[in-house]
PDB file of C-alpha atoms in Angstrom:
ATOM      1  CA  MET A   1       0.000   0.000   0.000  1.00  0.00           C
ATOM      2  CA  ILE A   2       1.137   3.531  -0.742  1.00  0.00           C
ATOM      3  CA  MET A   3       0.831   5.951   2.119  1.00  0.00           C
ATOM      4  CA  SER A   4       1.927   9.545   2.305  1.00  0.00           C
ATOM      5  CA  PRO A   5       5.356   9.610   3.967  1.00  0.00           C
ATOM      6  CA  PRO A   6       5.867  11.319   7.320  1.00  0.00           C
ATOM      7  CA  GLY A   7       6.289  15.052   6.855  1.00  0.00           C
ATOM      8  CA  ALA A   8       4.461  15.127   3.524  1.00  0.00           C
ATOM      9  CA  ILE A   9       2.577  18.316   2.707  1.00  0.00           C
ATOM     10  CA  VAL A  10      -1.157  17.636   2.650  1.00  0.00           C
ATOM     11  CA  ARG A  11      -3.831  20.025   1.405  1.00  0.00           C
ATOM     12  CA  ASN A  12      -7.493  19.151   1.899  1.00  0.00           C
ATOM     13  CA  LEU A  13      -9.735  21.325  -0.277  1.00  0.00           C
ATOM     14  CA  THR A  14     -13.494  21.463   0.228  1.00  0.00           C
ATOM     15  CA  PHE A  15     -15.693  22.927  -2.524  1.00  0.00           C
ATOM     16  CA  GLN A  16     -19.314  23.606  -1.580  1.00  0.00           C
ATOM     17  CA  SER A  17     -22.414  25.290  -2.960  1.00  0.00           C
ATOM     18  CA  ASN A  18     -25.977  26.084  -1.946  1.00  0.00           C
ATOM     19  CA  ASP A  19     -28.879  26.845  -4.315  1.00  0.00           C
ATOM     20  CA  LEU A  20     -26.755  27.955  -7.264  1.00  0.00           C
ATOM     21  CA  GLY A  21     -29.778  28.437  -9.501  1.00  0.00           C
ATOM     22  CA  ARG A  22     -28.125  26.525 -12.337  1.00  0.00           C
ATOM     23  CA  GLU A  23     -26.307  23.207 -12.530  1.00  0.00           C
ATOM     24  CA  THR A  24     -22.614  24.090 -12.584  1.00  0.00           C
ATOM     25  CA  THR A  25     -19.521  21.986 -13.243  1.00  0.00           C
ATOM     26  CA  ILE A  26     -16.008  22.892 -12.150  1.00  0.00           C
ATOM     27  CA  LEU A  27     -12.760  21.419 -13.437  1.00  0.00           C
ATOM     28  CA  LEU A  28      -9.489  21.260 -11.494  1.00  0.00           C
ATOM     29  CA  ALA A  29      -6.153  21.096 -13.315  1.00  0.00           C
ATOM     30  CA  PHE A  30      -2.479  21.970 -12.862  1.00  0.00           C
ATOM     31  CA  ASP A  31      -2.057  23.614 -16.263  1.00  0.00           C
ATOM     32  CA  THR A  32       0.270  26.546 -15.593  1.00  0.00           C
ATOM     33  CA  GLU A  33       3.122  27.225 -18.000  1.00  0.00           C
ATOM     34  CA  VAL A  34       5.930  24.658 -18.186  1.00  0.00           C
ATOM     35  CA  GLU A  35       8.526  24.069 -20.896  1.00  0.00           C
ATOM     36  CA  GLY A  36       7.054  22.126 -23.816  1.00  0.00           C
ATOM     37  CA  LEU A  37       3.445  22.666 -22.737  1.00  0.00           C
ATOM     38  CA  TYR A  38       0.966  21.369 -25.357  1.00  0.00           C
ATOM     39  CA  ASP A  39       3.885  20.082 -27.429  1.00  0.00           C
ATOM     40  CA  THR A  40       5.595  17.312 -25.476  1.00  0.00           C
ATOM     41  CA  VAL A  41       3.976  17.890 -22.068  1.00  0.00           C
ATOM     42  CA  TYR A  42       0.211  17.986 -21.536  1.00  0.00           C
ATOM     43  CA  PRO A  43      -1.851  18.785 -18.435  1.00  0.00           C
ATOM     44  CA  VAL A  44      -4.271  16.125 -17.259  1.00  0.00           C
ATOM     45  CA  VAL A  45      -7.666  16.904 -15.745  1.00  0.00           C
ATOM     46  CA  TRP A  46      -7.412  16.169 -12.024  1.00  0.00           C
ATOM     47  CA  LYS A  47     -11.001  16.494 -10.821  1.00  0.00           C
ATOM     48  CA  VAL A  48     -14.439  17.354 -12.229  1.00  0.00           C
ATOM     49  CA  PHE A  49     -17.377  18.128  -9.935  1.00  0.00           C
ATOM     50  CA  THR A  50     -20.978  19.003 -10.792  1.00  0.00           C
ATOM     51  CA  PHE A  51     -23.042  21.076  -8.356  1.00  0.00           C
ATOM     52  CA  PRO A  52     -26.862  20.955  -8.491  1.00  0.00           C
ATOM     53  CA  LYS A  53     -29.216  23.786  -9.385  1.00  0.00           C
ATOM     54  CA  LYS A  54     -30.970  23.502  -6.024  1.00  0.00           C
ATOM     55  CA  GLY A  55     -29.826  22.357  -2.625  1.00  0.00           C
ATOM     56  CA  SER A  56     -26.338  22.027  -1.216  1.00  0.00           C
ATOM     57  CA  ARG A  57     -23.419  19.889  -2.318  1.00  0.00           C
ATOM     58  CA  LYS A  58     -19.894  19.412  -1.055  1.00  0.00           C
ATOM     59  CA  PHE A  59     -16.814  17.815  -2.607  1.00  0.00           C
ATOM     60  CA  VAL A  60     -13.489  17.208  -0.866  1.00  0.00           C
ATOM     61  CA  VAL A  61     -10.157  16.567  -2.593  1.00  0.00           C
ATOM     62  CA  THR A  62      -6.683  15.994  -1.202  1.00  0.00           C
ATOM     63  CA  TYR A  63      -3.332  17.020  -2.644  1.00  0.00           C
ATOM     64  CA  THR A  64      -0.009  15.776  -1.276  1.00  0.00           C
ATOM     65  CA  ASN A  65       3.578  16.331  -2.337  1.00  0.00           C
ATOM     66  CA  ASP A  66       4.089  12.552  -2.397  1.00  0.00           C
ATOM     67  CA  LEU A  67       5.193  12.709  -6.039  1.00  0.00           C
ATOM     68  CA  ALA A  68       5.761  10.009  -8.646  1.00  0.00           C
ATOM     69  CA  PHE A  69       6.484   9.191 -12.269  1.00  0.00           C
ATOM     70  CA  ALA A  70       4.557   6.396 -13.962  1.00  0.00           C
ATOM     71  CA  GLU A  71       4.501   4.390 -17.148  1.00  0.00           C
ATOM     72  CA  ALA A  72       1.386   5.534 -19.000  1.00  0.00           C
ATOM     73  CA  ASP A  73      -0.812   4.959 -22.002  1.00  0.00           C
ATOM     74  CA  ILE A  74      -3.747   6.783 -23.562  1.00  0.00           C
ATOM     75  CA  THR A  75      -7.195   5.303 -24.104  1.00  0.00           C
ATOM     76  CA  ASP A  76      -9.328   5.888 -27.178  1.00  0.00           C
ATOM     77  CA  GLU A  77     -11.177   8.587 -25.235  1.00  0.00           C
ATOM     78  CA  ASN A  78      -7.932  10.447 -24.506  1.00  0.00           C
ATOM     79  CA  HIS A  79      -7.676   9.406 -20.871  1.00  0.00           C
ATOM     80  CA  VAL A  80      -4.434   8.520 -19.076  1.00  0.00           C
ATOM     81  CA  ASN A  81      -3.880   5.080 -17.584  1.00  0.00           C
ATOM     82  CA  THR A  82      -0.855   4.623 -15.316  1.00  0.00           C
ATOM     83  CA  HIS A  83       1.030   1.393 -14.667  1.00  0.00           C
ATOM     84  CA  ALA A  84       4.497   0.960 -13.154  1.00  0.00           C
ATOM     85  CA  THR A  85       5.141   3.865 -10.779  1.00  0.00           C
ATOM     86  CA  PHE A  86       8.013   5.261  -8.744  1.00  0.00           C
ATOM     87  CA  GLN A  87       7.989   7.816  -5.945  1.00  0.00           C
ATOM     88  CA  LEU A  88      10.631  10.533  -5.803  1.00  0.00           C
ATOM     89  CA  LYS A  89      11.249  13.972  -4.357  1.00  0.00           C
ATOM     90  CA  PRO A  90      12.007  17.330  -5.999  1.00  0.00           C
ATOM     91  CA  GLY A  91      15.611  17.411  -7.157  1.00  0.00           C
ATOM     92  CA  GLN A  92      15.756  13.648  -7.708  1.00  0.00           C
ATOM     93  CA  GLN A  93      16.145  11.607 -10.893  1.00  0.00           C
ATOM     94  CA  THR A  94      15.185   8.036 -11.768  1.00  0.00           C
ATOM     95  CA  THR A  95      15.944   5.899 -14.824  1.00  0.00           C
ATOM     96  CA  LEU A  96      13.366   3.812 -16.651  1.00  0.00           C
ATOM     97  CA  THR A  97      14.586   0.474 -18.069  1.00  0.00           C
ATOM     98  CA  LEU A  98      13.196  -2.839 -19.267  1.00  0.00           C
ATOM     99  CA  GLU A  99      13.418  -5.846 -16.967  1.00  0.00           C
ATOM    100  CA  ASP A 100      16.461  -8.069 -17.537  1.00  0.00           C
ATOM    101  CA  ASP A 101      14.252 -11.075 -18.226  1.00  0.00           C
ATOM    102  CA  SER A 102      14.089 -11.380 -22.012  1.00  0.00           C
ATOM    103  CA  ASP A 103      10.605 -12.861 -21.738  1.00  0.00           C
ATOM    104  CA  SER A 104       9.329  -9.822 -19.876  1.00  0.00           C
ATOM    105  CA  ASP A 105       8.374  -6.434 -21.242  1.00  0.00           C
ATOM    106  CA  ASP A 106       7.859  -4.979 -17.765  1.00  0.00           C
ATOM    107  CA  LEU A 107       9.373  -1.584 -17.082  1.00  0.00           C
ATOM    108  CA  SER A 108      11.182  -0.654 -13.892  1.00  0.00           C
ATOM    109  CA  PHE A 109      12.448   2.557 -12.316  1.00  0.00           C
ATOM    110  CA  SER A 110      15.870   2.807 -10.691  1.00  0.00           C
ATOM    111  CA  PRO A 111      16.372   4.047  -7.113  1.00  0.00           C
ATOM    112  CA  PRO A 112      16.405   7.859  -7.090  1.00  0.00           C
ATOM    113  CA  VAL A 113      19.607   9.877  -7.225  1.00  0.00           C
ATOM    114  CA  ASP A 114      20.154  13.579  -6.808  1.00  0.00           C
ATOM    115  CA  GLY A 115      19.705  15.139 -10.231  1.00  0.00           C
ATOM    116  CA  ALA A 116      21.895  17.690 -11.935  1.00  0.00           C
ATOM    117  CA  HIS A 117      18.914  19.928 -12.646  1.00  0.00           C
ATOM    118  CA  ILE A 118      17.769  22.988 -10.759  1.00  0.00           C
ATOM    119  CA  ASN A 119      16.448  22.158  -7.323  1.00  0.00           C
ATOM    120  CA  GLY A 120      12.749  21.338  -7.471  1.00  0.00           C
ATOM    121  CA  TYR A 121      12.829  19.536 -10.822  1.00  0.00           C
ATOM    122  CA  LEU A 122      11.974  15.840 -10.988  1.00  0.00           C
ATOM    123  CA  THR A 123      13.385  13.767 -13.837  1.00  0.00           C
ATOM    124  CA  ALA A 124      12.781  10.335 -15.355  1.00  0.00           C
ATOM    125  CA  GLU A 125      15.352   9.231 -17.947  1.00  0.00           C
ATOM    126  CA  ASN A 126      14.201   6.766 -20.601  1.00  0.00           C
ATOM    127  CA  LYS A 127      16.758   3.999 -21.164  1.00  0.00           C
ATOM    128  CA  THR A 128      14.404   1.306 -22.382  1.00  0.00           C
ATOM    129  CA  GLY A 129      15.572   1.462 -25.983  1.00  0.00           C
ATOM    130  CA  LEU A 130      12.039   2.413 -27.007  1.00  0.00           C
ATOM    131  CA  VAL A 131       9.795   5.469 -27.078  1.00  0.00           C
ATOM    132  CA  GLN A 132       7.747   5.664 -23.880  1.00  0.00           C
ATOM    133  CA  ASP A 133       4.713   7.609 -22.698  1.00  0.00           C
ATOM    134  CA  LEU A 134       5.083   8.753 -19.090  1.00  0.00           C
ATOM    135  CA  ALA A 135       2.886  10.486 -16.548  1.00  0.00           C
ATOM    136  CA  PHE A 136       3.707  12.570 -13.501  1.00  0.00           C
ATOM    137  CA  GLY A 137       1.432  12.899 -10.512  1.00  0.00           C
ATOM    138  CA  PHE A 138       0.973  12.434  -6.795  1.00  0.00           C
ATOM    139  CA  PHE A 139      -0.481   9.934  -4.357  1.00  0.00           C
ATOM    140  CA  THR A 140      -3.416  10.756  -2.104  1.00  0.00           C
ATOM    141  CA  PRO A 141      -4.092   8.884   1.171  1.00  0.00           C
ATOM    142  CA  SER A 142      -7.722   7.991   0.471  1.00  0.00           C
ATOM    143  CA  MET A 143      -9.539   5.143   2.196  1.00  0.00           C
ATOM    144  CA  MET A 144     -10.171   3.444  -1.132  1.00  0.00           C
ATOM    145  CA  GLN A 145      -6.471   3.416  -1.927  1.00  0.00           C
ATOM    146  CA  GLN A 146      -5.682   1.925   1.474  1.00  0.00           C
ATOM    147  CA  MET A 147      -7.961  -1.005   0.639  1.00  0.00           C
ATOM    148  CA  LEU A 148      -6.130  -1.852  -2.590  1.00  0.00           C
ATOM    149  CA  MET A 149      -3.093  -4.076  -2.932  1.00  0.00           C
ATOM    150  CA  HIS A 150      -1.324  -1.294  -4.759  1.00  0.00           C
ATOM    151  CA  THR A 151      -2.129   2.266  -5.650  1.00  0.00           C
ATOM    152  CA  ARG A 152      -1.470   4.574  -8.554  1.00  0.00           C
ATOM    153  CA  PRO A 153      -0.770   8.288  -8.504  1.00  0.00           C
ATOM    154  CA  ALA A 154      -3.303  10.801  -9.733  1.00  0.00           C
ATOM    155  CA  PRO A 155      -1.803  11.861 -13.100  1.00  0.00           C
ATOM    156  CA  VAL A 156      -1.523  15.622 -13.592  1.00  0.00           C
ATOM    157  CA  LEU A 157       1.059  15.846 -16.411  1.00  0.00           C
ATOM    158  CA  PHE A 158       1.463  13.584 -19.450  1.00  0.00           C
ATOM    159  CA  PHE A 159       4.755  13.288 -21.347  1.00  0.00           C
ATOM    160  CA  LYS A 160       4.135  12.124 -24.898  1.00  0.00           C
ATOM    161  CA  GLU A 161       6.606   9.841 -26.680  1.00  0.00           C
ATOM    162  CA  VAL A 162       9.732  10.347 -24.603  1.00  0.00           C
ATOM    163  CA  GLU A 163      12.524   9.111 -26.862  1.00  0.00           C
ATOM    164  CA  ASN A 164      15.153   6.641 -25.728  1.00  0.00           C
ATOM    165  CA  GLY A 165      17.976   8.511 -24.004  1.00  0.00           C
ATOM    166  CA  ARG A 166      15.796  11.565 -23.353  1.00  0.00           C
ATOM    167  CA  ASN A 167      14.336  12.867 -20.113  1.00  0.00           C
ATOM    168  CA  ALA A 168      10.869  13.646 -18.867  1.00  0.00           C
ATOM    169  CA  THR A 169      11.364  16.595 -16.523  1.00  0.00           C
ATOM    170  CA  ALA A 170       8.625  17.954 -14.294  1.00  0.00           C
ATOM    171  CA  GLN A 171       9.144  21.597 -13.334  1.00  0.00           C
ATOM    172  CA  TRP A 172       6.733  21.048 -10.498  1.00  0.00           C
ATOM    173  CA  LYS A 173       4.968  23.832  -8.673  1.00  0.00           C
ATOM    174  CA  PRO A 174       1.444  22.896  -7.536  1.00  0.00           C
ATOM    175  CA  VAL A 175      -0.476  25.873  -8.914  1.00  0.00           C
ATOM    176  CA  LEU A 176      -4.057  24.674  -9.130  1.00  0.00           C
ATOM    177  CA  ARG A 177      -6.560  26.309 -11.461  1.00  0.00           C
ATOM    178  CA  VAL A 178     -10.323  25.952 -11.251  1.00  0.00           C
ATOM    179  CA  TYR A 179     -12.469  26.395 -14.368  1.00  0.00           C
ATOM    180  CA  LEU A 180     -16.179  26.354 -15.131  1.00  0.00           C
ATOM    181  CA  GLU A 181     -16.114  23.539 -17.692  1.00  0.00           C
ATOM    182  CA  SER A 182     -18.379  20.564 -18.362  1.00  0.00           C
ATOM    183  CA  ASP A 183     -16.819  19.201 -21.569  1.00  0.00           C
ATOM    184  CA  TYR A 184     -13.986  17.271 -19.915  1.00  0.00           C
ATOM    185  CA  ARG A 185     -13.628  14.223 -17.683  1.00  0.00           C
ATOM    186  CA  GLU A 186     -11.166  13.241 -14.970  1.00  0.00           C
ATOM    187  CA  THR A 187      -7.783  11.900 -16.216  1.00  0.00           C
ATOM    188  CA  GLU A 188      -8.452  13.376 -19.678  1.00  0.00           C
ATOM    189  CA  VAL A 189      -5.425  14.862 -21.429  1.00  0.00           C
ATOM    190  CA  LEU A 190      -5.784  18.550 -22.295  1.00  0.00           C
ATOM    191  CA  VAL A 191      -4.356  18.653 -25.811  1.00  0.00           C
ATOM    192  CA  ASN A 192      -5.023  22.394 -25.984  1.00  0.00           C
ATOM    193  CA  ALA A 193      -5.430  25.153 -23.434  1.00  0.00           C
ATOM    194  CA  ILE A 194      -8.904  25.556 -21.939  1.00  0.00           C
ATOM    195  CA  ASN A 195     -10.644  28.443 -23.678  1.00  0.00           C
ATOM    196  CA  SER A 196     -12.329  29.918 -20.619  1.00  0.00           C
ATOM    197  CA  ALA A 197     -10.545  31.870 -17.893  1.00  0.00           C
ATOM    198  CA  ALA A 198      -9.889  30.236 -14.537  1.00  0.00           C
ATOM    199  CA  ILE A 199     -12.169  31.443 -11.738  1.00  0.00           C
ATOM    200  CA  TRP A 200      -9.467  30.715  -9.146  1.00  0.00           C
ATOM    201  CA  GLU A 201      -5.787  29.759  -9.000  1.00  0.00           C
ATOM    202  CA  GLN A 202      -3.302  29.261  -6.194  1.00  0.00           C
ATOM    203  CA  ASP A 203      -0.024  27.596  -5.304  1.00  0.00           C
ATOM    204  CA  LEU A 204      -1.368  24.949  -2.940  1.00  0.00           C
ATOM    205  CA  HIS A 205       1.741  25.090  -0.784  1.00  0.00           C
ATOM    206  CA  LEU A 206       0.644  28.587   0.267  1.00  0.00           C
ATOM    207  CA  LEU A 207      -2.641  27.320   1.678  1.00  0.00           C
ATOM    208  CA  PHE A 208      -3.282  25.876   5.102  1.00  0.00           C
ATOM    209  CA  ARG A 209      -3.825  22.150   5.544  1.00  0.00           C
ATOM    210  CA  ASN A 210      -7.632  22.473   5.322  1.00  0.00           C
ATOM    211  CA  THR A 211      -9.390  25.112   3.236  1.00  0.00           C
ATOM    212  CA  ILE A 212     -13.065  25.563   2.346  1.00  0.00           C
ATOM    213  CA  PHE A 213     -14.283  27.288  -0.822  1.00  0.00           C
ATOM    214  CA  ASN A 214     -17.776  28.536  -1.566  1.00  0.00           C
ATOM    215  CA  LEU A 215     -19.050  28.431  -5.146  1.00  0.00           C
ATOM    216  CA  GLU A 216     -21.603  31.201  -5.717  1.00  0.00           C
ATOM    217  CA  ARG A 217     -23.546  32.506  -8.704  1.00  0.00           C
ATOM    218  CA  ASP A 218     -24.785  36.064  -9.198  1.00  0.00           C
ATOM    219  CA  THR A 219     -28.378  35.667 -10.366  1.00  0.00           C
ATOM    220  CA  LYS A 220     -28.319  39.031 -12.137  1.00  0.00           C
ATOM    221  CA  THR A 221     -25.156  38.542 -14.190  1.00  0.00           C
ATOM    222  CA  GLY A 222     -24.982  34.746 -14.218  1.00  0.00           C
ATOM    223  CA  ARG A 223     -21.329  34.939 -13.251  1.00  0.00           C
ATOM    224  CA  CYS A 224     -19.827  32.469 -10.814  1.00  0.00           C
ATOM    225  CA  THR A 225     -17.212  33.133  -8.165  1.00  0.00           C
ATOM    226  CA  LEU A 226     -15.177  30.868  -5.941  1.00  0.00           C
ATOM    227  CA  THR A 227     -14.479  32.353  -2.528  1.00  0.00           C
ATOM    228  CA  LYS A 228     -12.220  31.047   0.188  1.00  0.00           C
ATOM    229  CA  THR A 229     -14.493  31.018   3.234  1.00  0.00           C
ATOM    230  CA  GLN A 230     -12.527  29.237   5.927  1.00  0.00           C
ATOM    231  CA  CYS A 231      -8.958  28.130   6.713  1.00  0.00           C
ATOM    232  CA  MET A 232      -8.389  25.588   9.461  1.00  0.00           C
ATOM    233  CA  THR A 233      -5.135  27.043  10.741  1.00  0.00           C
ATOM    234  CA  SER A 234      -5.002  24.891  13.852  1.00  0.00           C
ATOM    235  CA  GLU A 235      -4.153  21.812  11.787  1.00  0.00           C
ATOM    236  CA  VAL A 236      -1.118  23.204  10.006  1.00  0.00           C
ATOM    237  CA  LYS A 237       1.799  20.891  10.693  1.00  0.00           C
ATOM    238  CA  LYS A 238       5.114  22.135  11.920  1.00  0.00           C
ATOM    239  CA  GLY A 239       7.348  23.005   9.001  1.00  0.00           C
ATOM    240  CA  GLU A 240       4.495  23.546   6.531  1.00  0.00           C
ATOM    241  CA  LYS A 241       4.000  26.929   4.943  1.00  0.00           C
ATOM    242  CA  GLY A 242       0.582  28.449   5.053  1.00  0.00           C
ATOM    243  CA  HIS A 243       0.816  31.863   6.589  1.00  0.00           C
ATOM    244  CA  SER A 244      -1.845  34.487   6.064  1.00  0.00           C
ATOM    245  CA  SER A 245       0.820  36.944   4.928  1.00  0.00           C
ATOM    246  CA  SER A 246       1.712  34.623   2.068  1.00  0.00           C
ATOM    247  CA  GLU A 247      -1.912  34.084   1.189  1.00  0.00           C
ATOM    248  CA  SER A 248      -2.697  37.805   1.125  1.00  0.00           C
ATOM    249  CA  ARG A 249      -0.579  38.184  -1.988  1.00  0.00           C
ATOM    250  CA  PHE A 250      -3.052  35.933  -3.746  1.00  0.00           C
ATOM    251  CA  SER A 251      -6.274  37.177  -2.192  1.00  0.00           C
ATOM    252  CA  ARG A 252      -7.113  39.053  -5.359  1.00  0.00           C
ATOM    253  CA  LEU A 253      -7.449  35.695  -7.104  1.00  0.00           C
ATOM    254  CA  SER A 254     -10.271  34.521  -4.855  1.00  0.00           C
ATOM    255  CA  ARG A 255     -12.912  36.390  -6.841  1.00  0.00           C
ATOM    256  CA  LEU A 256     -11.931  36.171 -10.473  1.00  0.00           C
ATOM    257  CA  PHE A 257     -14.909  36.195 -12.824  1.00  0.00           C
ATOM    258  CA  VAL A 258     -15.470  34.084 -15.887  1.00  0.00           C
TER     259      VAL A 258
END
């Protein structure tokens, strides 16, 4: 079983609504600018939630910095499936190879080593002799995952056709964007940028451990806003960042309009 390691950064995000007046779907993705975006690297839809026209609804998601690379493939519907996985930390590098057994086509990742890249980058080098599709993501400590014999990371970046001898490098900074979009599904690869503007974005490391957001709709304009309504500061672990002074720099983002 995969569990978040001691000291891992955990961010629990609650999204809630009450009598929106129109069924509304939000999409969560880490699609901020990275090198090769929409060319060799593609964002993957993390979560999609639909809120009802009437009544209340609440969805809770968890992000951790328990990061991993994974062997991946794409379904006919453009969704990412992950297979062999390997956990590593920012600044580390792993190498992907084929198993020594000639009768096996299983892939394996080497133990991590400190990479030569700028601190914070995570790298997987392809030495399989073949082109490989890879995904990058993170593990979440959900109850369902704890019941499984093995777990897979939630994919958030997809690296298309990494050539033999080349690297897949994640310039990882967990800036989450929230969109009003109903045309996508979870784990779907975003082959192009989403046309609409994000209604909220934030580096999750600057939040407290538990944060609640309220989704509201202006009945006169039809515009939706996402407002941070509560931060559970008492549960911030020692060593985690999440100070109000850091958050204030981003407070202007809490009420972006579509």
